[in-house]
Each structure stands twice: as C-alpha cells, then as structure tokens.
Coordinates of C-alpha atoms and ligand atoms in Angstrom, one line a residue:
M1 CA 0.0 0.0 0.0
A2 CA 1.4 3.3 -1.1
L3 CA 1.3 6.6 0.9
I4 CA 0.5 9.7 -1.1
V5 CA 0.5 13.3 0.0
Q6 CA -1.7 15.5 -2.2
K7 CA -1.4 19.3 -1.7
F8 CA -4.1 21.6 -3.1
G9 CA -3.2 25.3 -3.5
G10 CA -5.5 28.3 -3.0
T11 CA -7.0 28.4 -6.5
S12 CA -7.6 24.6 -6.4
V13 CA -9.9 25.0 -3.4
A14 CA -11.3 28.4 -4.2
D15 CA -15.0 27.5 -4.2
A16 CA -17.3 24.6 -3.3
E17 CA -17.0 23.0 -6.7
K18 CA -13.2 23.0 -6.6
I19 CA -13.2 21.7 -3.0
K20 CA -15.4 18.8 -4.1
A21 CA -13.2 18.1 -7.1
A22 CA -10.1 18.0 -4.8
A23 CA -12.0 15.7 -2.5
R24 CA -12.9 13.4 -5.4
R25 CA -9.2 13.1 -6.4
A26 CA -8.2 12.2 -2.9
V27 CA -11.0 9.7 -2.5
E28 CA -10.1 8.1 -5.8
A29 CA -6.5 7.6 -4.7
H30 CA -7.8 6.2 -1.4
R31 CA -10.1 3.7 -3.1
A32 CA -7.3 2.7 -5.4
G33 CA -5.6 1.3 -2.3
N34 CA -3.4 4.2 -1.1
Q35 CA -3.2 5.9 2.2
V36 CA -3.8 9.6 1.5
V37 CA -2.8 12.8 3.3
M38 CA -4.2 16.0 1.9
V39 CA -2.5 19.3 2.6
V40 CA -4.8 22.2 1.9
S41 CA -4.2 26.0 1.5
A42 CA -6.6 28.8 2.3
R43 CA -9.3 29.3 -0.3
G44 CA -8.5 31.6 -3.3
K45 CA -7.3 35.0 -2.2
K46 CA -8.3 34.4 1.4
T47 CA -4.8 35.0 2.8
D48 CA -4.5 38.3 0.9
E49 CA -7.9 39.4 2.2
L50 CA -6.8 38.7 5.8
V51 CA -3.6 40.6 5.3
A52 CA -5.6 43.6 3.9
L53 CA -8.0 43.4 6.8
A54 CA -5.1 43.5 9.3
A55 CA -3.8 46.6 7.5
E56 CA -7.1 48.3 8.2
M57 CA -6.5 47.8 11.9
T58 CA -2.9 48.9 12.1
D59 CA 0.2 49.8 10.0
D60 CA 2.3 47.5 12.1
P61 CA 0.4 44.4 13.1
P62 CA 2.2 42.2 15.7
A63 CA 3.6 39.1 14.0
R64 CA 2.1 36.8 16.5
E65 CA -1.4 38.1 15.8
M66 CA -0.8 38.0 12.1
D67 CA -0.1 34.3 12.4
M68 CA -3.2 33.8 14.5
L69 CA -5.2 35.5 11.8
L70 CA -3.7 34.0 8.7
S71 CA -3.8 30.4 10.0
T72 CA -7.6 30.7 10.0
G73 CA -7.7 30.6 6.2
E74 CA -6.3 27.0 6.1
Q75 CA -8.5 26.0 9.1
E76 CA -11.6 26.9 7.1
S77 CA -10.4 24.9 4.1
V78 CA -9.6 21.7 5.9
A79 CA -13.0 21.6 7.7
L80 CA -14.8 22.1 4.4
M81 CA -12.6 19.5 2.7
A82 CA -13.4 16.9 5.5
M83 CA -17.2 17.6 4.9
A84 CA -16.7 17.1 1.1
V85 CA -14.8 13.8 1.7
R86 CA -17.6 12.5 4.0
E87 CA -20.2 13.3 1.3
L88 CA -18.3 11.0 -1.0
G89 CA -18.6 8.2 1.5
E90 CA -15.1 8.2 3.1
V91 CA -13.9 9.4 6.4
G92 CA -11.7 12.4 6.4
I93 CA -10.2 14.0 9.5
S94 CA -9.2 17.7 9.4
L95 CA -6.2 18.6 11.5
T96 CA -4.5 22.0 12.2
G97 CA -0.7 22.2 12.5
A98 CA -0.9 22.1 16.2
Q99 CA -3.2 19.0 16.2
I100 CA -0.7 17.2 14.0
G101 CA 2.2 18.3 16.1
I102 CA 4.1 20.4 13.6
R103 CA 6.5 22.1 16.0
T104 CA 8.3 25.2 14.7
D105 CA 10.6 27.9 16.1
S106 CA 9.1 31.1 17.2
S107 CA 9.9 33.4 14.3
H108 CA 6.4 34.4 13.5
T109 CA 5.4 34.8 9.8
K110 CA 8.6 32.9 8.8
A111 CA 8.8 30.0 11.2
R112 CA 10.9 27.0 10.5
I113 CA 9.8 23.5 11.2
Q114 CA 11.7 21.7 14.0
E115 CA 9.9 18.4 14.2
I116 CA 6.7 16.7 13.3
S117 CA 4.9 14.0 15.2
T118 CA 3.6 11.2 13.0
E119 CA 1.5 9.4 15.6
R120 CA -1.8 11.0 15.1
M121 CA -1.6 10.9 11.3
R122 CA -0.5 7.3 11.3
N123 CA -3.3 6.3 13.6
A124 CA -5.8 8.0 11.4
L125 CA -4.4 6.5 8.2
D126 CA -4.2 3.0 9.7
S127 CA -7.9 3.3 10.6
G128 CA -8.7 4.0 7.0
Q129 CA -9.2 7.8 7.3
I130 CA -8.0 10.4 4.8
V131 CA -5.9 12.9 6.8
I132 CA -6.6 16.5 5.8
A133 CA -3.8 18.8 7.1
A134 CA -3.9 22.5 7.2
G135 CA -0.9 23.8 5.2
F136 CA 1.4 26.7 6.1
Q137 CA 1.1 26.5 9.9
G138 CA 2.6 25.1 13.0
V139 CA 3.0 25.8 16.7
D140 CA 5.9 27.0 18.7
P141 CA 7.2 25.5 22.0
D142 CA 4.8 27.9 23.9
F143 CA 1.8 26.7 21.7
N144 CA 1.7 30.0 19.8
I145 CA 0.4 29.5 16.3
T146 CA 3.1 30.2 13.7
T147 CA 3.1 30.4 9.9
L148 CA 5.8 29.3 7.5
G149 CA 5.8 32.3 5.2
R150 CA 3.7 33.1 2.1
G151 CA 3.3 30.0 -0.1
G152 CA 4.3 27.8 2.8
S153 CA 1.7 25.0 2.2
D154 CA 4.1 23.5 -0.3
T155 CA 6.6 23.2 2.6
T156 CA 4.1 21.6 4.9
A157 CA 3.3 19.0 2.1
A158 CA 7.0 18.2 1.5
A159 CA 7.7 18.0 5.2
L160 CA 4.8 15.6 5.9
A161 CA 5.9 13.5 2.9
A162 CA 9.4 13.4 4.4
V163 CA 8.4 12.3 7.9
L164 CA 5.8 9.8 6.7
E165 CA 8.2 8.5 4.0
A166 CA 5.5 9.0 1.4
D167 CA 5.9 7.4 -2.0
V168 CA 5.1 10.6 -3.7
C169 CA 4.1 14.2 -2.9
E170 CA 1.7 15.6 -5.5
I171 CA 1.4 19.4 -5.6
Y172 CA -1.9 20.3 -7.4
T173 CA -2.0 23.8 -8.7
D174 CA -3.5 26.1 -11.4
V175 CA -0.9 25.4 -14.1
E176 CA 0.2 22.2 -16.0
G177 CA 3.5 21.9 -14.1
V178 CA 6.8 23.7 -13.8
F179 CA 7.5 25.8 -16.9
S180 CA 10.6 27.4 -18.3
T181 CA 9.3 30.6 -16.7
D182 CA 6.0 31.9 -15.4
P183 CA 3.5 31.0 -18.2
R184 CA 1.3 33.9 -17.1
V185 CA 4.0 36.4 -17.9
V186 CA 5.6 34.7 -20.9
P187 CA 2.9 32.9 -23.0
N188 CA 5.3 30.7 -24.9
A189 CA 6.9 29.3 -21.8
R190 CA 7.3 25.5 -22.1
K191 CA 6.4 22.9 -19.5
T192 CA 9.2 20.7 -18.4
N193 CA 8.7 17.0 -17.6
R194 CA 11.5 16.7 -15.1
I195 CA 13.6 19.2 -13.2
S196 CA 16.4 18.6 -10.7
Y197 CA 16.1 19.6 -7.0
D198 CA 19.0 22.0 -7.4
E199 CA 17.5 23.8 -10.4
M200 CA 14.1 24.0 -8.8
L201 CA 15.6 25.3 -5.6
E202 CA 17.5 28.1 -7.3
L203 CA 14.5 29.0 -9.5
A204 CA 12.1 29.1 -6.6
S205 CA 14.6 31.1 -4.5
M206 CA 15.0 33.5 -7.5
G207 CA 11.3 34.1 -7.8
A208 CA 9.6 31.2 -9.5
G209 CA 6.4 31.3 -7.4
V210 CA 5.2 27.9 -8.4
M211 CA 6.9 26.3 -5.4
H212 CA 7.9 27.6 -2.0
S213 CA 11.7 27.2 -2.1
R214 CA 11.8 25.6 1.4
S215 CA 9.7 22.7 0.1
I216 CA 12.4 21.8 -2.3
E217 CA 15.0 21.9 0.5
F218 CA 12.9 19.3 2.3
A219 CA 12.4 17.3 -0.8
K220 CA 16.1 17.2 -1.6
K221 CA 17.2 16.5 2.0
Y222 CA 14.8 13.7 2.6
G223 CA 14.6 12.3 -0.9
V224 CA 10.9 13.2 -1.5
H225 CA 9.7 12.9 -5.1
L226 CA 7.6 15.9 -5.8
R227 CA 5.2 16.0 -8.7
V228 CA 3.6 19.4 -9.7
R229 CA 0.3 18.7 -11.4
P230 CA -2.7 20.6 -12.6
S231 CA -5.7 20.3 -10.4
Y232 CA -8.2 21.0 -13.2
A233 CA -7.0 18.2 -15.6
D234 CA -5.2 14.9 -15.6
G235 CA -1.8 16.0 -16.9
E236 CA 1.3 14.2 -15.7
G237 CA 2.8 17.5 -14.6
T238 CA 6.5 17.9 -13.7
L239 CA 8.6 15.6 -11.6
I240 CA 11.1 17.3 -9.3
A241 CA 13.7 14.7 -8.5
P242 CA 17.5 14.1 -8.3
E243 CA 19.6 15.2 -11.3
S244 CA 19.1 12.8 -14.2
E245 CA 22.2 11.0 -15.4
E246 CA 21.4 11.9 -18.9
D247 CA 22.6 15.1 -20.6
A248 CA 21.4 18.2 -18.8
P249 CA 19.8 21.3 -20.3
V250 CA 22.2 24.3 -20.3
V251 CA 19.4 26.5 -19.1
T252 CA 16.2 25.1 -17.6
G253 CA 14.3 28.2 -16.6
V254 CA 14.3 31.9 -16.0
A255 CA 12.8 33.6 -13.0
L256 CA 12.0 37.2 -12.0
V257 CA 11.8 39.0 -8.7
K258 CA 10.0 42.1 -9.6
S259 CA 10.4 44.0 -6.3
E260 CA 14.0 43.8 -5.4
A261 CA 16.0 46.6 -3.9
R262 CA 19.7 47.5 -3.9
V263 CA 21.7 48.5 -0.9
T264 CA 25.2 50.0 -1.0
L265 CA 27.6 50.6 1.8
S266 CA 30.3 52.9 0.5
D267 CA 33.4 54.4 2.0
I268 CA 33.8 51.6 4.5
P269 CA 37.1 50.3 5.7
D270 CA 38.8 47.7 3.5
R271 CA 39.8 45.0 5.9
P272 CA 38.9 41.4 7.0
G273 CA 35.7 41.3 9.0
V274 CA 33.6 43.7 7.0
M275 CA 31.6 41.1 5.1
S276 CA 31.2 39.1 8.3
L277 CA 29.7 42.1 10.1
I278 CA 27.3 42.8 7.3
F279 CA 26.2 39.1 7.0
T280 CA 25.8 39.0 10.8
K281 CA 23.6 42.1 11.0
M282 CA 21.4 40.7 8.2
A283 CA 21.2 37.2 9.6
A284 CA 20.1 38.6 13.0
R285 CA 17.0 39.9 11.2
K286 CA 16.7 36.8 9.0
I287 CA 17.1 38.9 5.9
P288 CA 18.4 36.8 3.0
I289 CA 20.8 38.9 0.9
D290 CA 21.7 38.3 -2.7
M291 CA 23.9 39.6 -5.5
V292 CA 26.8 40.6 -3.2
V293 CA 29.3 42.7 -5.1
Q294 CA 32.4 44.3 -3.5
D295 CA 34.1 47.2 -5.0
V296 CA 37.8 46.6 -5.2
G297 CA 39.2 48.8 -2.5
S298 CA 41.6 51.7 -3.1
G299 CA 43.4 53.7 -0.3
G300 CA 42.0 51.5 2.4
I301 CA 38.4 52.3 1.5
A302 CA 35.9 49.8 0.0
G303 CA 32.3 49.5 -0.9
V304 CA 29.8 46.7 -0.9
S305 CA 26.4 46.4 -2.7
F306 CA 23.8 43.7 -2.4
T307 CA 20.2 43.1 -3.1
V308 CA 17.2 42.2 -0.8
P309 CA 13.5 41.8 -1.4
E310 CA 12.0 45.2 -1.4
S311 CA 9.7 44.2 1.4
D312 CA 12.8 43.8 3.6
L313 CA 14.4 47.1 2.6
A314 CA 13.4 49.2 5.7
E315 CA 14.8 46.6 8.0
T316 CA 17.9 46.2 5.9
L317 CA 18.7 49.9 6.0
T318 CA 18.5 49.9 9.8
A319 CA 20.8 46.9 9.9
A320 CA 23.2 48.4 7.4
Q321 CA 23.3 51.6 9.3
D322 CA 24.1 49.6 12.4
A323 CA 27.0 48.0 10.6
V324 CA 28.3 51.3 9.4
D325 CA 28.1 52.8 12.9
E326 CA 30.1 49.8 14.2
L327 CA 32.7 50.1 11.4
G328 CA 33.2 53.7 12.3
S329 CA 32.9 55.0 8.8
G330 CA 30.8 54.8 5.6
C331 CA 27.4 55.6 4.3
V332 CA 24.4 53.7 3.3
R333 CA 22.4 54.2 0.1
S334 CA 19.7 52.3 -1.6
G335 CA 18.1 52.0 -5.0
T336 CA 14.5 50.9 -5.6
N337 CA 12.6 50.4 -8.8
V338 CA 14.9 47.5 -9.8
S339 CA 14.1 43.8 -10.6
K340 CA 16.2 40.7 -10.6
V341 CA 16.2 38.3 -13.6
S342 CA 17.9 34.9 -13.2
A343 CA 18.7 32.1 -15.6
V344 CA 19.2 28.6 -14.0
G345 CA 20.5 25.4 -15.5
V346 CA 22.8 22.6 -14.4
G347 CA 24.3 22.4 -17.9
M348 CA 26.0 25.8 -17.1
R349 CA 28.6 23.9 -15.1
T350 CA 30.1 22.5 -18.2
H351 CA 29.1 24.9 -21.0
T352 CA 31.0 28.1 -21.8
G353 CA 29.4 31.3 -23.0
V354 CA 26.1 31.0 -21.3
A355 CA 26.5 34.3 -19.5
A356 CA 27.6 36.0 -22.8
Q357 CA 24.4 34.6 -24.4
M358 CA 22.2 36.1 -21.7
F359 CA 24.0 39.5 -21.8
M360 CA 23.8 39.5 -25.6
A361 CA 20.0 38.9 -25.6
L362 CA 19.5 41.8 -23.1
A363 CA 21.8 44.1 -25.1
D364 CA 19.8 43.3 -28.3
S365 CA 16.7 44.5 -26.5
G366 CA 18.4 47.7 -25.3
V367 CA 18.3 46.6 -21.7
S368 CA 21.0 48.1 -19.5
I369 CA 22.3 45.7 -16.8
G370 CA 22.9 47.2 -13.4
M371 CA 24.5 44.4 -11.4
I372 CA 25.6 40.9 -12.4
T373 CA 26.4 37.9 -10.2
T374 CA 26.8 34.3 -11.1
S375 CA 27.0 31.0 -9.3
D376 CA 27.7 27.6 -10.8
I377 CA 24.1 27.0 -12.0
K378 CA 22.6 30.5 -12.2
I379 CA 23.2 33.9 -13.6
S380 CA 21.4 36.9 -12.1
V381 CA 21.2 40.5 -13.5
L382 CA 19.6 43.5 -11.9
V383 CA 17.6 45.7 -14.3
D384 CA 15.3 48.7 -14.1
R385 CA 11.8 47.6 -13.0
D386 CA 10.4 49.2 -16.2
D387 CA 12.5 46.7 -18.2
C388 CA 11.7 43.6 -16.1
E389 CA 9.1 41.9 -18.3
T390 CA 11.0 42.7 -21.5
S391 CA 14.1 41.3 -19.9
L392 CA 12.3 38.1 -18.8
N393 CA 10.9 37.6 -22.3
T394 CA 14.2 38.4 -23.9
V395 CA 16.3 36.1 -21.9
H396 CA 13.6 33.3 -22.3
D397 CA 13.8 33.8 -26.1
G398 CA 17.5 34.2 -26.1
F399 CA 17.9 30.7 -24.7
A400 CA 15.1 29.4 -27.0
L401 CA 13.4 28.0 -23.9
D402 CA 10.1 27.6 -25.8
Q403 CA 11.8 24.8 -27.7
V404 CA 13.1 21.4 -26.8
P405 CA 16.2 22.0 -24.7
N406 CA 19.7 22.1 -25.9
C407 CA 21.7 19.7 -23.6
A408 CA 25.2 19.9 -22.3
P409 CA 27.0 16.6 -22.0
I410 CA 28.0 15.6 -18.5
G411 CA 31.5 14.9 -17.5
Q412 CA 33.6 17.6 -19.2
D413 CA 36.0 20.0 -17.5
N414 CA 34.7 21.3 -14.2
A415 CA 31.7 19.0 -14.2
D416 CA 30.4 17.0 -11.3
T417 CA 30.6 13.4 -12.4
P418 CA 27.6 11.2 -11.5
T419 CA 29.9 9.3 -9.1
A420 CA 30.8 12.5 -7.3
A421 CA 27.2 13.4 -7.1
T422 CA 26.2 10.0 -5.7
A423 CA 29.0 10.3 -3.1
R424 CA 27.8 13.7 -2.1
E425 CA 24.2 12.4 -1.8
D426 CA 25.4 9.6 0.5
L427 CA 27.3 12.1 2.6
Q428 CA 24.3 14.3 2.7
S429 CA 21.9 11.7 3.9
D430 CA 24.4 10.9 6.7
I431 CA 24.3 14.5 7.8
V432 CA 20.5 14.8 7.5
R433 CA 20.1 11.8 9.9
R434 CA 22.1 13.7 12.5
L435 CA 20.1 17.0 12.2
A436 CA 18.8 18.3 15.5
S437 CA 15.8 20.0 13.9
M438 CA 14.2 19.2 10.5
E439 CA 15.0 22.5 8.8
D440 CA 18.5 22.8 10.1
I441 CA 21.1 23.8 7.6
V442 CA 22.8 21.1 5.7
V443 CA 26.4 21.8 4.8
S444 CA 27.9 18.7 3.2
E445 CA 31.2 19.8 1.8
V446 CA 33.8 22.6 1.5
Q447 CA 35.8 22.8 -1.7
L448 CA 39.0 24.6 -2.5
D449 CA 39.7 25.5 -6.1
T450 CA 43.2 26.7 -6.8
E451 CA 43.0 26.6 -10.6
Q452 CA 41.6 30.1 -11.1
S453 CA 42.7 33.7 -11.7
R454 CA 40.8 36.9 -11.2
V455 CA 40.4 39.6 -13.8
T456 CA 39.1 43.1 -12.8
I457 CA 38.0 45.8 -15.2
R458 CA 37.3 49.2 -13.7
N459 CA 35.4 52.1 -15.3
V460 CA 33.4 50.1 -17.8
P461 CA 30.7 52.3 -19.5
D462 CA 27.3 51.6 -18.1
D463 CA 25.7 51.0 -21.5
P464 CA 23.7 48.1 -22.9
G465 CA 26.0 45.6 -24.7
V466 CA 29.3 46.1 -22.8
A467 CA 29.2 42.9 -20.8
A468 CA 27.9 41.1 -23.8
K469 CA 30.9 42.2 -25.9
I470 CA 33.4 41.3 -23.3
F471 CA 32.0 37.8 -22.5
T472 CA 31.2 36.9 -26.1
A473 CA 34.8 37.6 -27.1
A474 CA 36.0 35.5 -24.1
A475 CA 33.7 32.6 -24.9
N476 CA 34.6 32.7 -28.6
G477 CA 38.2 32.5 -27.6
G478 CA 37.5 29.4 -25.6
V479 CA 38.0 31.1 -22.2
M480 CA 36.2 29.3 -19.4
V481 CA 34.8 32.1 -17.2
D482 CA 33.5 31.1 -13.8
M483 CA 32.3 33.7 -11.3
I484 CA 31.2 37.1 -12.6
V485 CA 30.3 40.1 -10.5
Q486 CA 29.5 43.6 -11.7
N487 CA 28.4 46.7 -9.8
I488 CA 27.4 50.0 -11.1
G489 CA 29.6 52.6 -9.5
T490 CA 29.2 56.4 -9.6
S491 CA 29.1 58.5 -12.8
D492 CA 27.6 55.9 -15.1
Q493 CA 30.5 53.5 -14.9
A494 CA 30.6 49.9 -13.7
H495 CA 33.3 47.7 -12.2
L496 CA 33.5 44.2 -13.4
S497 CA 35.4 41.2 -12.0
F498 CA 35.4 37.6 -13.0
T499 CA 37.4 34.5 -12.5
V500 CA 38.9 32.3 -15.3
L501 CA 40.8 29.1 -15.4
R502 CA 44.5 30.1 -14.8
K503 CA 45.5 28.2 -18.0
H504 CA 43.2 30.5 -19.9
L505 CA 44.3 33.8 -18.2
D506 CA 46.9 35.0 -20.8
N507 CA 44.6 34.3 -23.7
C508 CA 41.8 36.0 -21.8
I509 CA 43.8 39.2 -21.1
E510 CA 44.7 39.4 -24.7
I511 CA 41.2 39.0 -26.0
V512 CA 39.5 41.2 -23.5
G513 CA 42.3 43.8 -23.8
K514 CA 41.4 44.1 -27.5
V515 CA 37.7 44.6 -26.7
L516 CA 38.5 47.3 -24.1
E517 CA 40.4 49.4 -26.6
Q518 CA 37.2 51.0 -27.7
W519 CA 36.6 52.4 -24.1
S520 CA 39.6 54.6 -23.2
E521 CA 38.8 54.9 -19.5
T522 CA 38.7 51.2 -18.7
E523 CA 41.5 49.8 -16.5
L524 CA 42.3 46.1 -16.6
S525 CA 44.1 44.3 -13.8
F526 CA 44.4 40.7 -12.8
D527 CA 45.6 38.4 -10.0
R528 CA 47.0 35.2 -11.4
D529 CA 46.9 33.3 -8.2
I530 CA 43.7 33.2 -6.2
A531 CA 41.9 30.6 -4.2
K532 CA 38.1 30.0 -4.4
L533 CA 36.4 28.4 -1.4
S534 CA 32.9 26.9 -1.8
V535 CA 30.6 25.7 0.9
M536 CA 28.1 23.2 -0.6
G537 CA 24.8 22.3 0.9
I538 CA 21.1 22.9 0.8
G539 CA 19.2 26.1 1.5
L540 CA 22.4 28.1 2.1
R541 CA 21.2 31.5 1.0
S542 CA 17.8 31.6 2.6
H543 CA 19.2 30.1 5.8
T544 CA 20.9 33.4 6.6
G545 CA 23.2 31.7 9.2
V546 CA 25.4 30.0 6.6
G547 CA 26.9 33.2 5.1
E548 CA 27.2 34.6 8.6
K549 CA 29.2 31.6 9.8
M550 CA 31.3 31.4 6.7
F551 CA 32.4 35.0 6.7
K552 CA 32.8 35.2 10.4
A553 CA 35.1 32.2 10.3
L554 CA 37.2 33.7 7.5
A555 CA 37.4 37.1 9.4
D556 CA 38.5 35.4 12.6
T557 CA 41.3 33.8 10.6
D558 CA 42.2 37.2 9.3
I559 CA 41.4 36.4 5.7
N560 CA 40.3 39.1 3.3
I561 CA 37.5 38.3 0.9
E562 CA 37.8 39.5 -2.7
M563 CA 34.7 38.2 -4.3
I564 CA 31.5 36.4 -3.1
N565 CA 28.7 34.6 -4.7
T566 CA 25.6 33.3 -3.0
S567 CA 23.2 30.6 -4.0
E568 CA 21.1 28.0 -2.3
I569 CA 23.5 25.1 -3.1
R570 CA 26.9 26.8 -3.0
M571 CA 28.4 29.9 -1.3
S572 CA 31.7 30.9 -2.6
A573 CA 34.4 33.3 -1.7
V574 CA 37.6 34.3 -3.5
V575 CA 40.6 34.9 -1.3
S576 CA 44.3 35.3 -2.0
A577 CA 46.1 32.1 -3.1
D578 CA 48.3 32.0 0.0
A579 CA 45.3 32.0 2.3
G580 CA 43.6 29.1 0.5
D581 CA 44.7 26.1 2.7
R582 CA 44.1 28.1 5.9
A583 CA 40.6 29.1 4.7
L584 CA 39.8 25.5 3.8
Q585 CA 40.8 24.2 7.2
C586 CA 39.0 26.9 9.0
L587 CA 35.8 26.3 7.1
H588 CA 36.0 22.5 7.7
G589 CA 36.2 23.3 11.4
T590 CA 33.4 25.7 11.3
F591 CA 31.0 23.4 9.6
G592 CA 32.1 20.3 11.5
L593 CA 33.4 18.5 8.5
S594 CA 36.4 16.3 8.6
D595 CA 39.2 16.5 6.0
Ligands
LIG1 P1 -1.0 27.6 -5.5 O1 -2.0 28.5 -4.9 O2 -1.5 26.3 -6.1 O3 0.1 27.3 -4.5 P2 0.7 29.5 -6.8 O4 0.1 30.7 -7.2 O5 1.5 29.6 -5.5 O6 -0.3 28.3 -6.7 O7 1.7 28.9 -7.9 C1 1.3 28.7 -9.2 C2 1.6 29.9 -10.0 O8 3.0 30.1 -10.1 C3 1.2 29.9 -11.5 O9 -0.1 30.3 -11.6 C4 2.2 30.7 -12.2 O10 1.7 32.0 -12.5 C5 3.3 30.9 -11.2 N1 4.6 30.5 -11.8 C6 5.8 31.3 -11.6 N2 6.8 30.7 -12.2 C7 6.4 29.5 -12.7 C8 7.0 28.5 -13.4 N3 8.3 28.5 -13.7 N4 6.2 27.4 -13.8 C9 4.9 27.4 -13.5 N5 4.3 28.4 -12.9 C10 5.0 29.4 -12.5
LIG2 N1 -2.3 30.5 2.3 C1 -0.9 30.8 2.3 C2 -0.6 31.9 1.3 O1 -1.4 32.3 0.6 C3 -0.1 29.6 2.1 C4 -0.2 28.9 0.8 O2 -1.1 29.1 0.1 O3 0.7 28.1 0.5 O4 0.5 32.3 1.3
LIG3 MG1 1.9 28.3 -3.9

C-alpha cells in the first residue's frame, strides 16, 4: 500500500465545486488502495484578504497576531474538505498544524519546522481515514500558532511527505506543471517534464512562485519525489527529483523577482571582517541577501552592494546603518525600482558562453544591466523595473526556452561526475540523519579551487551591450569564465570582476584587452593566483546563518575576501592564493566536516 501526499493550493480549493473536485481526487486515490494525506491551502485569495484586513487595523500588526489571523484561512479549508470527503462516502479528519504536532521555532510569519509528530496521522491513516492537514502553519514551543511564510503550504506538504516517508508528494495547482518561466507572464513558456532539485531550488529562490523554495529543501534533504500537477486536468505535470544521469539542459528556466532593492555601503574600511559584520547584521534579522558585489578597495576604502527583497528594505537599511556605525565610517544608500532576472540550469557547469548569451540577448533589446552575479548553475542580473518583463521575455527567447532544450554533455571540465554526485548524496543523507531539527542547515562539503585567476575591469561604461561584448569575445576565444560580478559605480561607470581558469588567463587578457580598446577609460588588472572556497549544501542563502558563519570564520582567521557569490546550493568566496589552505581548514572546522 502506497502513501500519497496531495497538496491543493488556493485556486484549487477556491470555491465549493473546486473543493469537491479535490476531495474526489483524494477519495479516488484512497479507493485505489493508497493511504492519502491531503494538505490544503486557504481558499482563493483568502490570505491576501486577511492581510488587507489587518492593514485596516494597524500599520504595524504584531507578527504573533498575524499568524493567529492568517492560520484561520487554512482551518476553514480543511473543515470544508473533510465535509466534502464525507459526502463522497469516506472518512476524512481535518487537523490543524498544532493538532498534528508540527513544531516550529518562534519566528512568527517565517517560522521554520523543527519536528513533526507522525503518531496522530499514522493512527488516522491506519484506521482508513484520509488525513486533511492545514498547510502553512505550526505551533511553537509555547503553543503560539506560527506560519511558515507566504506560499508555505508546499513546505508543509513536502515536510509531511518526508516524515511519513511518502511514496510521492503531489502538488496540485493552477498550471500544468513547472514551466521554463511563469507562463502567465511569458505565454510561450514551455512545460518541463522533469527538473532537478537544485534547479528548482534556485528557480524558486530566485522568484519562480510555483513552489515555495523551502519545500524543495525538504524534498532534496529527505529524498521526497515531488510532482507538480494541474488540479483541473489529468496531466502528468513535472517531476522534481535528483539530477538525471542523462545530458542536462544548459538553461532550464528563467525567473523574476520584480520587487528587489539594492543597498550600497560605501566608503567603508577595506579589511577582514567587513563582510562578516554585514552578514551577521542581516542574519540577526533573517534577511536573505543576494547579489553581493564588493568594489575593489583603493586607499583602504571599499564598498559593498547587495540586493534584498523590497519588502525587507526598511529593516535592511536599519541593519546596514548599524553595521556602518560599528565600522566607524561609511554611508548607506539604496536603490529601488529594480528587478532581478535569473537564468538557471545545471548544464551551465560544463558549458562556456552561457552568460555571454544572456547579456547579448539583453543588449539586443536595449536593456542596461545594473548588477551581475553568477553562481555555478545560475546567472542573475539587476535591471530597471520598467524593463523587467522585456528582460524576462528576452532572456527566455535568447535561450530558446520555448523549444526542446539544448543539452550539455555531463563529464567535461569542471563537471560534477555522476559518481561524485552520488558520493555527495550519501554524505548528505548521513548529515541529514544527524540534524537536531528538521529545517537545520545542511552543509555537506567545502571545496578549495586553486586553478583560477581573477580579472578586474574598472570604469566600464554603463551601456547596454558592454558585458555582452566582453564575455562573447572571451567565450569565442574558448576562455572558461567562472564567477562574474558587476556593480554600477558612480558617474555611469561599472566595475566588473570575473574568474577564469588560470590556464586561460593569458589568452583572456589578450582577447579582453582588445575589446577594451574602444573604451579609453577602462583599467584592466588581474591576479594570477587566487583561491576559491565553496561551501556546498542545501538552502544556504535563505538560511541566513550560513553566510554569517562562513564570513565570520574567515574574518576570525584574518582572511580578506575579494569576491563572493551566493546561491542555495553553494556559497563561494575568492581569497588570495596563500590563504587558500588556511581558509579550507577553518571552514572545515566551522561546519564540523572532517578532511
Ligand atoms: P498555489 O496556490 O497552487 O500554491 P501559486 O500561485 O503559489 O499556486 O503557484 C502557481 C503559479 O506560479 C502559477 O499560476 C504561475 O503563474 C506561477 N509561476 C511562476 N513561475 C512559474 C513556473 N516557472 N512554472 C509554472 N508556474 C509558475
Ligand atoms: N495560504 C498561504 C498563502 O497564501 C499559504 C499557501 O497558500 O501556500 O501564502
Ligand atoms: Mg503556492
């Protein structure tokens, strides 16, 4: 007998007919001989309505009371669903998060799951009932109701599937599955039949609202097979599962965070510990930062920019001001009206020229790129919000994502071989077994890469097409570019840094040098010997504590950080070559990993 978790999102239970349809689906699965756990969201726009109602009471609702209020949406749905199930002749039992025993921490409105009791659910299932669980909610150690963050019912579903060791977790929603991008924004988006955990995790974290990113963390950690399916039809949907051993698409999807904001700390001291302080201040407020770009310091003075969701901007500015006060110098600025567009695909690990292709597509549409950051399987750019939908469409078309994907063979330079990936999964399951709390951070490995060099170009004109020209020339010359970061400086000029394989450095300098001849103010410099440290794991960016720990450990060891990239599966820092081994050892110690 199989155990199936079926999650129904808001639109899939919006009215009586839809609730009945969802109940029929669960009853069918039950009558086919399966044990069934339903996870149900609040009906339609119920949660938004409750948020709006709270705003009519106060500008600053206490987070505890928000959770009390928002959790009622799901409570209504589960009761109605249990009635619908009974009408179909089966017994359904509705349960709130507290009744199930979904224990969370106390961070109201973004609580993390610590443990889940399976006893009550198992008893109900064993006695032939359909369990109907309220999504999105839990209870803290003092029995306060908590919620997991908007869209959190997916996370409830994946977490219940994990503890119950379900055979499959089906996510029923209002689209056919996971698409190459939001099909409501880009009509020619293409549905994918299968996507890897890592790709879905990055896409969800970068704005693909179809799944709550934390649900993918659960799925990957606990090996849950998720299937995203339409609730209004019988489509097979999309399987979210481990990376397939076949060739991987170079780019799987594109995502957009429309309301992003940029924060810059300028004129701050250029010394070890600065990044650590910033990450610590943000982590204390659980603000996940992204697109971190440091300006190469001159005269002991440096600058750092990063992005945050616009909804976190006010708190971020307070935290940034705190950091500046503590550093004793500097000033904080912010830029709104910007959006983040990201392309994600595991094939990027082995394929050159992917970033160039993205920059070229944007240039051809006349879009100017503010900031750039890349990680091993994603590239993000910051653009004006007015350009965001054009950018999304352009990048989608630029990678021909409406067509059958172009695949990159696995196993070239720089690639994770399937054996390495399997070894990593074994190591990871070992770590997961030892977690004190279900949503604890998983850090499975620290890597040191000493094969790279850094190239920096200052005073690049801030015009469409500049990055495209540079990286297209490099790609055409066979130069393997790894990390890229770009920041817009003052007076319409940008600073660009990237790493290349050391064996390609001389060739790169020659090629890029030629491209730069057309812009007289640019200054090219390089560092032949650098070390790149990468911490690998799951949920690294959104669990703000990982960046905090990593940069604190490096600061305590007196190591200066030259470049950073953040992602959910890898956090990397470039340091000077002579600090590489020390940094590796210190990070092994910090994350409790043996050599
Ligand atoms: P539910 O209420 O079922 O949880 P959501 O609204 O949270 O549904 O998620 C489904 C929506 O996600 C779709 O209607 C679609 O507009 C949006 N979406 C964003 N990115 C994607 C994507 N890459 N693939 C599919 N849908 C996406
Ligand atoms: N009802 C909650 C929300 O709208 C949770 C969810 O639907 O996943 O955010
Ligand atoms: Mg959702």
